[in-house]
Amino acid sequence: MAIVNRTPDSFFDRGATWDEDAAMERVHTVMKEGADIIDIGGVPAAPGAEVDVVEEIRRTVPFVAAVRDAYPDVVISVDTWRHEVAREVCAVGADLLNDSWGGCDDRLAEVAAEFDAALLCAHAGGLPPRTRPFRVAYEDVMADVLDRTLTLARRAVAAGVDPSRIIIDPAHDFGKNTWHSLEITRRLDEMVATNWPVLVSLSNKDFVGETLDVPIDERLPGTLATTAVCAWLGARVFRAHHVRQTRQALDMVSAIRQEKMPARTVRGLA
């Protein structure tokens, strides 16, 4: 899942794809690099200037339509927690609603059901959108992740969402500190065991930076290490800024697990 931010202030690319032409060029690039899903977001996750519903629609809907025209078969995801935005992007071709904020809008699942769209059910620890955790604590963070994401999945099914179109996400760093994000990583197999497909969004996140004590532009090695661990434990979808490198890391894990043959073999040893 390749990240394409339609924001001027995203934490990693700092508005590199704010211009629509630059955003479309990014889509072309990540498609060549092996992306299966394009995830379009119109609101940064971090606190900052307010982006209301009208502005979020302006940033995302025309671009979703343009991506659909350019790539009729690609899966298009939109990172939103608002049912109003969800309705508009689904009407122009979005396939997946990426609700990073843990079901704060109860009507989002209704929109997914109406358009037969897929829905991501994420754990945000009950935090409102665009807020940071402060002295957050869990008796057992993975137990809380499972309780909240599975509850959201059940509610989505009850609202009419096709069970085969539901994905769950532990949501690293959302409502969690670094210790929590490390814990859910090492215990990701517990989420996989629920039999819902698991998405992880790890790319350049703060828990990587804090663990390795590196700035945001030096977090790729830590991101790929965490990606490989999550792949080994059974995650299915990987939201990423660096698509080519992530794809290679995942292909390597698949080869080790004997799920994928090497692209080339050493002459005489094949």
Short mmCIF file of C-alpha atoms in Angstrom, two decimals:
data_model
loop_
_atom_site.label_atom_id
_atom_site.label_comp_id
_atom_site.label_asym_id
_atom_site.label_seq_id
_atom_site.Cartn_x
_atom_site.Cartn_y
_atom_site.Cartn_z
CA MET A 1 0.00 0.00 0.00
CA ALA A 2 1.74 3.14 -1.26
CA ILE A 3 1.18 6.41 0.59
CA VAL A 4 0.20 9.45 -1.47
CA ASN A 5 -0.44 12.49 0.71
CA ARG A 6 -2.62 15.30 -0.61
CA THR A 7 -1.52 17.60 2.19
CA PRO A 8 0.96 20.48 2.45
CA ASP A 9 2.22 19.42 5.88
CA SER A 10 2.54 15.63 6.09
CA PHE A 11 5.09 14.46 8.63
CA PHE A 12 7.43 12.60 6.26
CA ASP A 13 7.29 14.15 2.80
CA ARG A 14 6.49 17.68 3.99
CA GLY A 15 4.08 18.40 1.18
CA ALA A 16 6.04 16.81 -1.66
CA THR A 17 2.80 15.62 -3.29
CA TRP A 18 0.62 18.59 -2.36
CA ASP A 19 0.64 19.71 -5.98
CA GLU A 20 -1.67 17.46 -7.98
CA ASP A 21 0.83 16.93 -10.80
CA ALA A 22 3.46 15.85 -8.27
CA ALA A 23 0.93 13.55 -6.61
CA MET A 24 0.09 11.89 -9.92
CA GLU A 25 3.77 11.48 -10.72
CA ARG A 26 4.12 9.78 -7.35
CA VAL A 27 1.32 7.38 -8.33
CA HIS A 28 3.07 6.55 -11.60
CA THR A 29 6.33 5.91 -9.72
CA VAL A 30 4.91 3.65 -7.03
CA MET A 31 2.94 1.65 -9.57
CA LYS A 32 6.20 0.92 -11.39
CA GLU A 33 7.80 0.00 -8.06
CA GLY A 34 5.20 -2.67 -7.32
CA ALA A 35 2.39 -1.04 -5.36
CA ASP A 36 -0.85 -3.00 -5.18
CA ILE A 37 -2.87 -0.32 -3.38
CA ILE A 38 -2.73 3.49 -3.58
CA ASP A 39 -3.63 5.11 -0.24
CA ILE A 40 -4.68 8.75 -0.63
CA GLY A 41 -4.94 11.00 2.39
CA GLY A 42 -6.17 14.58 2.69
CA VAL A 43 -5.59 15.21 6.40
CA PRO A 44 -2.32 14.73 8.32
CA ALA A 45 -2.47 12.43 11.32
CA ALA A 46 -0.55 14.86 13.52
CA PRO A 47 -2.13 17.89 15.21
CA GLY A 48 -2.06 21.03 13.10
CA ALA A 49 -4.19 23.39 11.06
CA GLU A 50 -7.82 22.37 10.88
CA VAL A 51 -8.98 20.60 7.72
CA ASP A 52 -12.77 20.58 7.55
CA VAL A 53 -14.96 18.20 5.57
CA VAL A 54 -15.27 20.50 2.57
CA GLU A 55 -11.51 20.95 2.32
CA GLU A 56 -10.81 17.25 2.75
CA ILE A 57 -13.24 16.48 -0.06
CA ARG A 58 -11.58 19.11 -2.26
CA ARG A 59 -8.17 17.55 -1.66
CA THR A 60 -9.16 13.95 -2.26
CA VAL A 61 -12.19 13.46 -4.49
CA PRO A 62 -10.85 14.90 -7.79
CA PHE A 63 -7.56 13.11 -7.26
CA VAL A 64 -9.23 9.75 -6.56
CA ALA A 65 -11.19 10.21 -9.80
CA ALA A 66 -7.97 11.00 -11.69
CA VAL A 67 -6.18 7.95 -10.31
CA ARG A 68 -9.16 5.76 -11.19
CA ASP A 69 -9.09 7.08 -14.77
CA ALA A 70 -5.34 6.48 -15.05
CA TYR A 71 -5.36 3.03 -13.41
CA PRO A 72 -8.77 1.35 -13.78
CA ASP A 73 -7.70 -1.83 -11.99
CA VAL A 74 -5.63 -0.57 -9.05
CA VAL A 75 -7.10 -0.74 -5.55
CA ILE A 76 -7.64 2.82 -4.29
CA SER A 77 -7.72 3.45 -0.57
CA VAL A 78 -8.63 6.73 1.10
CA ASP A 79 -7.37 7.56 4.57
CA THR A 80 -10.36 9.22 6.24
CA TRP A 81 -12.44 8.90 9.38
CA ARG A 82 -15.40 10.97 8.07
CA HIS A 83 -18.47 9.38 6.50
CA GLU A 84 -19.13 12.48 4.37
CA VAL A 85 -15.72 12.19 2.74
CA ALA A 86 -16.07 8.42 2.47
CA ARG A 87 -19.32 8.77 0.51
CA GLU A 88 -17.80 11.19 -1.99
CA VAL A 89 -14.61 9.21 -2.62
CA CYS A 90 -16.49 5.94 -3.00
CA ALA A 91 -18.75 7.59 -5.55
CA VAL A 92 -15.74 8.32 -7.77
CA GLY A 93 -14.05 4.95 -7.42
CA ALA A 94 -12.43 4.37 -4.02
CA ASP A 95 -12.32 0.69 -3.03
CA LEU A 96 -11.10 0.85 0.57
CA LEU A 97 -11.81 3.19 3.49
CA ASN A 98 -8.73 3.43 5.69
CA ASP A 99 -10.14 4.52 9.06
CA SER A 100 -6.98 5.17 11.05
CA TRP A 101 -8.85 6.64 14.02
CA GLY A 102 -10.65 3.60 15.31
CA GLY A 103 -14.25 4.06 14.28
CA CYS A 104 -14.85 7.51 15.75
CA ASP A 105 -17.53 8.06 13.08
CA ASP A 106 -20.11 5.29 13.40
CA ARG A 107 -21.52 6.01 9.93
CA LEU A 108 -18.31 5.14 8.09
CA ALA A 109 -19.19 1.43 8.12
CA GLU A 110 -22.61 2.24 6.68
CA VAL A 111 -20.96 3.97 3.73
CA ALA A 112 -18.61 1.03 3.19
CA ALA A 113 -21.61 -1.30 3.14
CA GLU A 114 -23.56 0.94 0.77
CA PHE A 115 -20.75 1.00 -1.80
CA ASP A 116 -19.49 -2.54 -1.14
CA ALA A 117 -16.15 -1.03 -0.18
CA ALA A 118 -13.52 -2.56 2.05
CA LEU A 119 -13.02 -1.13 5.54
CA LEU A 120 -9.93 -0.90 7.72
CA CYS A 121 -10.63 -1.27 11.45
CA ALA A 122 -7.76 0.28 13.40
CA HIS A 123 -6.86 0.67 17.07
CA ALA A 124 -6.36 4.25 18.23
CA GLY A 125 -6.90 3.65 21.93
CA GLY A 126 -10.02 5.79 21.97
CA LEU A 127 -8.16 8.99 21.03
CA PRO A 128 -9.98 11.64 18.97
CA PRO A 129 -8.55 12.24 15.48
CA ARG A 130 -5.29 14.17 15.19
CA THR A 131 -4.33 13.95 18.85
CA ARG A 132 -1.18 12.49 20.39
CA PRO A 133 -1.11 10.04 23.28
CA PHE A 134 -0.14 11.55 26.64
CA ARG A 135 0.97 9.19 29.41
CA VAL A 136 -1.14 6.49 27.80
CA ALA A 137 -1.21 3.17 29.67
CA TYR A 138 -2.65 -0.29 29.06
CA GLU A 139 -2.77 -3.26 31.38
CA ASP A 140 -2.17 -5.36 28.24
CA VAL A 141 -1.83 -3.37 25.03
CA MET A 142 -2.42 -6.30 22.69
CA ALA A 143 -5.54 -7.30 24.58
CA ASP A 144 -6.87 -3.77 24.10
CA VAL A 145 -5.90 -3.82 20.41
CA LEU A 146 -7.74 -7.09 19.89
CA ASP A 147 -10.81 -5.99 21.85
CA ARG A 148 -11.22 -2.73 19.97
CA THR A 149 -10.41 -3.92 16.45
CA LEU A 150 -12.53 -7.05 16.70
CA THR A 151 -15.42 -5.01 18.09
CA LEU A 152 -15.12 -2.66 15.10
CA ALA A 153 -15.02 -5.62 12.71
CA ARG A 154 -18.17 -7.10 14.25
CA ARG A 155 -19.94 -3.75 14.04
CA ALA A 156 -18.95 -3.41 10.41
CA VAL A 157 -20.39 -6.83 9.60
CA ALA A 158 -23.59 -5.89 11.44
CA ALA A 159 -23.77 -2.70 9.34
CA GLY A 160 -23.62 -4.80 6.18
CA VAL A 161 -19.93 -4.71 5.25
CA ASP A 162 -18.83 -7.88 3.46
CA PRO A 163 -16.68 -9.81 5.97
CA SER A 164 -14.18 -10.59 3.20
CA ARG A 165 -13.60 -6.84 2.84
CA ILE A 166 -12.59 -6.12 6.44
CA ILE A 167 -8.97 -5.55 7.49
CA ILE A 168 -7.67 -4.96 11.01
CA ASP A 169 -4.74 -2.75 12.00
CA PRO A 170 -2.89 -2.48 15.34
CA ALA A 171 -2.05 1.12 14.35
CA HIS A 172 1.50 1.56 15.57
CA ASP A 173 1.99 4.87 17.44
CA PHE A 174 -1.73 5.73 17.35
CA GLY A 175 -2.74 5.95 21.00
CA LYS A 176 0.52 4.21 21.92
CA ASN A 177 4.04 5.00 23.03
CA THR A 178 7.17 3.34 21.66
CA TRP A 179 7.05 0.48 24.18
CA HIS A 180 3.48 -0.30 23.13
CA SER A 181 4.36 -0.26 19.42
CA LEU A 182 7.25 -2.66 20.02
CA GLU A 183 4.99 -4.94 22.06
CA ILE A 184 2.28 -5.17 19.41
CA THR A 185 4.95 -5.91 16.82
CA ARG A 186 6.40 -8.88 18.71
CA ARG A 187 2.88 -10.18 19.39
CA LEU A 188 1.40 -9.54 15.95
CA ASP A 189 0.74 -13.25 15.48
CA GLU A 190 -2.09 -12.87 18.01
CA MET A 191 -3.87 -10.55 15.59
CA VAL A 192 -3.13 -12.83 12.65
CA ALA A 193 -4.68 -15.71 14.59
CA THR A 194 -8.07 -13.96 14.48
CA ASN A 195 -8.16 -14.79 10.73
CA TRP A 196 -8.89 -11.19 9.75
CA PRO A 197 -6.20 -9.91 7.35
CA VAL A 198 -3.81 -7.61 9.20
CA LEU A 199 -2.42 -4.32 7.86
CA VAL A 200 0.58 -2.61 9.41
CA SER A 201 1.56 1.03 8.93
CA LEU A 202 5.18 1.25 10.04
CA SER A 203 6.85 3.60 7.62
CA ASN A 204 9.28 6.04 9.28
CA LYS A 205 7.19 6.21 12.43
CA ASP A 206 8.23 7.70 15.75
CA PHE A 207 8.62 4.35 17.49
CA VAL A 208 11.33 3.49 14.94
CA GLY A 209 13.04 6.82 15.45
CA GLU A 210 12.90 6.61 19.24
CA THR A 211 14.10 3.00 19.32
CA LEU A 212 17.13 3.72 17.12
CA ASP A 213 17.56 7.37 18.14
CA VAL A 214 17.52 8.54 14.53
CA PRO A 215 15.77 11.44 12.74
CA ILE A 216 12.92 10.94 10.34
CA ASP A 217 15.11 10.70 7.23
CA GLU A 218 17.18 7.85 8.70
CA ARG A 219 14.37 5.47 9.67
CA LEU A 220 14.21 3.27 6.56
CA PRO A 221 16.44 0.46 7.92
CA GLY A 222 14.40 0.23 11.12
CA THR A 223 11.17 0.37 9.12
CA LEU A 224 12.28 -2.50 6.88
CA ALA A 225 13.41 -4.60 9.84
CA THR A 226 10.00 -4.17 11.45
CA THR A 227 8.31 -4.86 8.13
CA ALA A 228 10.17 -8.17 7.82
CA VAL A 229 9.17 -9.20 11.35
CA CYS A 230 5.52 -8.38 10.71
CA ALA A 231 5.59 -10.24 7.39
CA TRP A 232 7.09 -13.29 9.06
CA LEU A 233 4.34 -13.18 11.70
CA GLY A 234 1.63 -13.05 9.03
CA ALA A 235 0.71 -9.43 8.22
CA ARG A 236 -0.85 -9.11 4.79
CA VAL A 237 -0.82 -5.40 3.88
CA PHE A 238 2.06 -2.93 4.39
CA ARG A 239 1.45 0.81 4.17
CA ALA A 240 4.71 2.39 3.05
CA HIS A 241 6.47 5.48 1.76
CA HIS A 242 9.37 3.50 0.23
CA VAL A 243 7.57 1.06 -2.04
CA ARG A 244 10.48 -0.50 -3.94
CA GLN A 245 12.49 -1.23 -0.78
CA THR A 246 9.44 -2.55 1.06
CA ARG A 247 8.53 -4.79 -1.87
CA GLN A 248 12.07 -6.22 -1.88
CA ALA A 249 11.98 -6.85 1.87
CA LEU A 250 8.67 -8.66 1.52
CA ASP A 251 9.89 -10.71 -1.44
CA MET A 252 12.91 -11.76 0.62
CA VAL A 253 10.71 -12.90 3.49
CA SER A 254 8.54 -14.83 1.03
CA ALA A 255 11.61 -16.57 -0.39
CA ILE A 256 12.85 -17.53 3.08
CA ARG A 257 9.41 -18.93 3.86
CA GLN A 258 9.52 -20.78 0.51
CA GLU A 259 6.49 -18.88 -0.73
CA LYS A 260 8.35 -17.25 -3.61
CA MET A 261 11.07 -18.51 -5.92
CA PRO A 262 14.16 -16.32 -6.33
CA ALA A 263 14.05 -14.03 -9.36
CA ARG A 264 17.39 -15.44 -10.49
CA THR A 265 19.46 -18.45 -9.48
CA VAL A 266 23.20 -18.91 -9.43
CA ARG A 267 24.36 -20.59 -12.66
CA GLY A 268 25.00 -24.26 -12.16
CA LEU A 269 23.17 -24.42 -8.84
CA ALA A 270 19.61 -24.07 -10.10
#
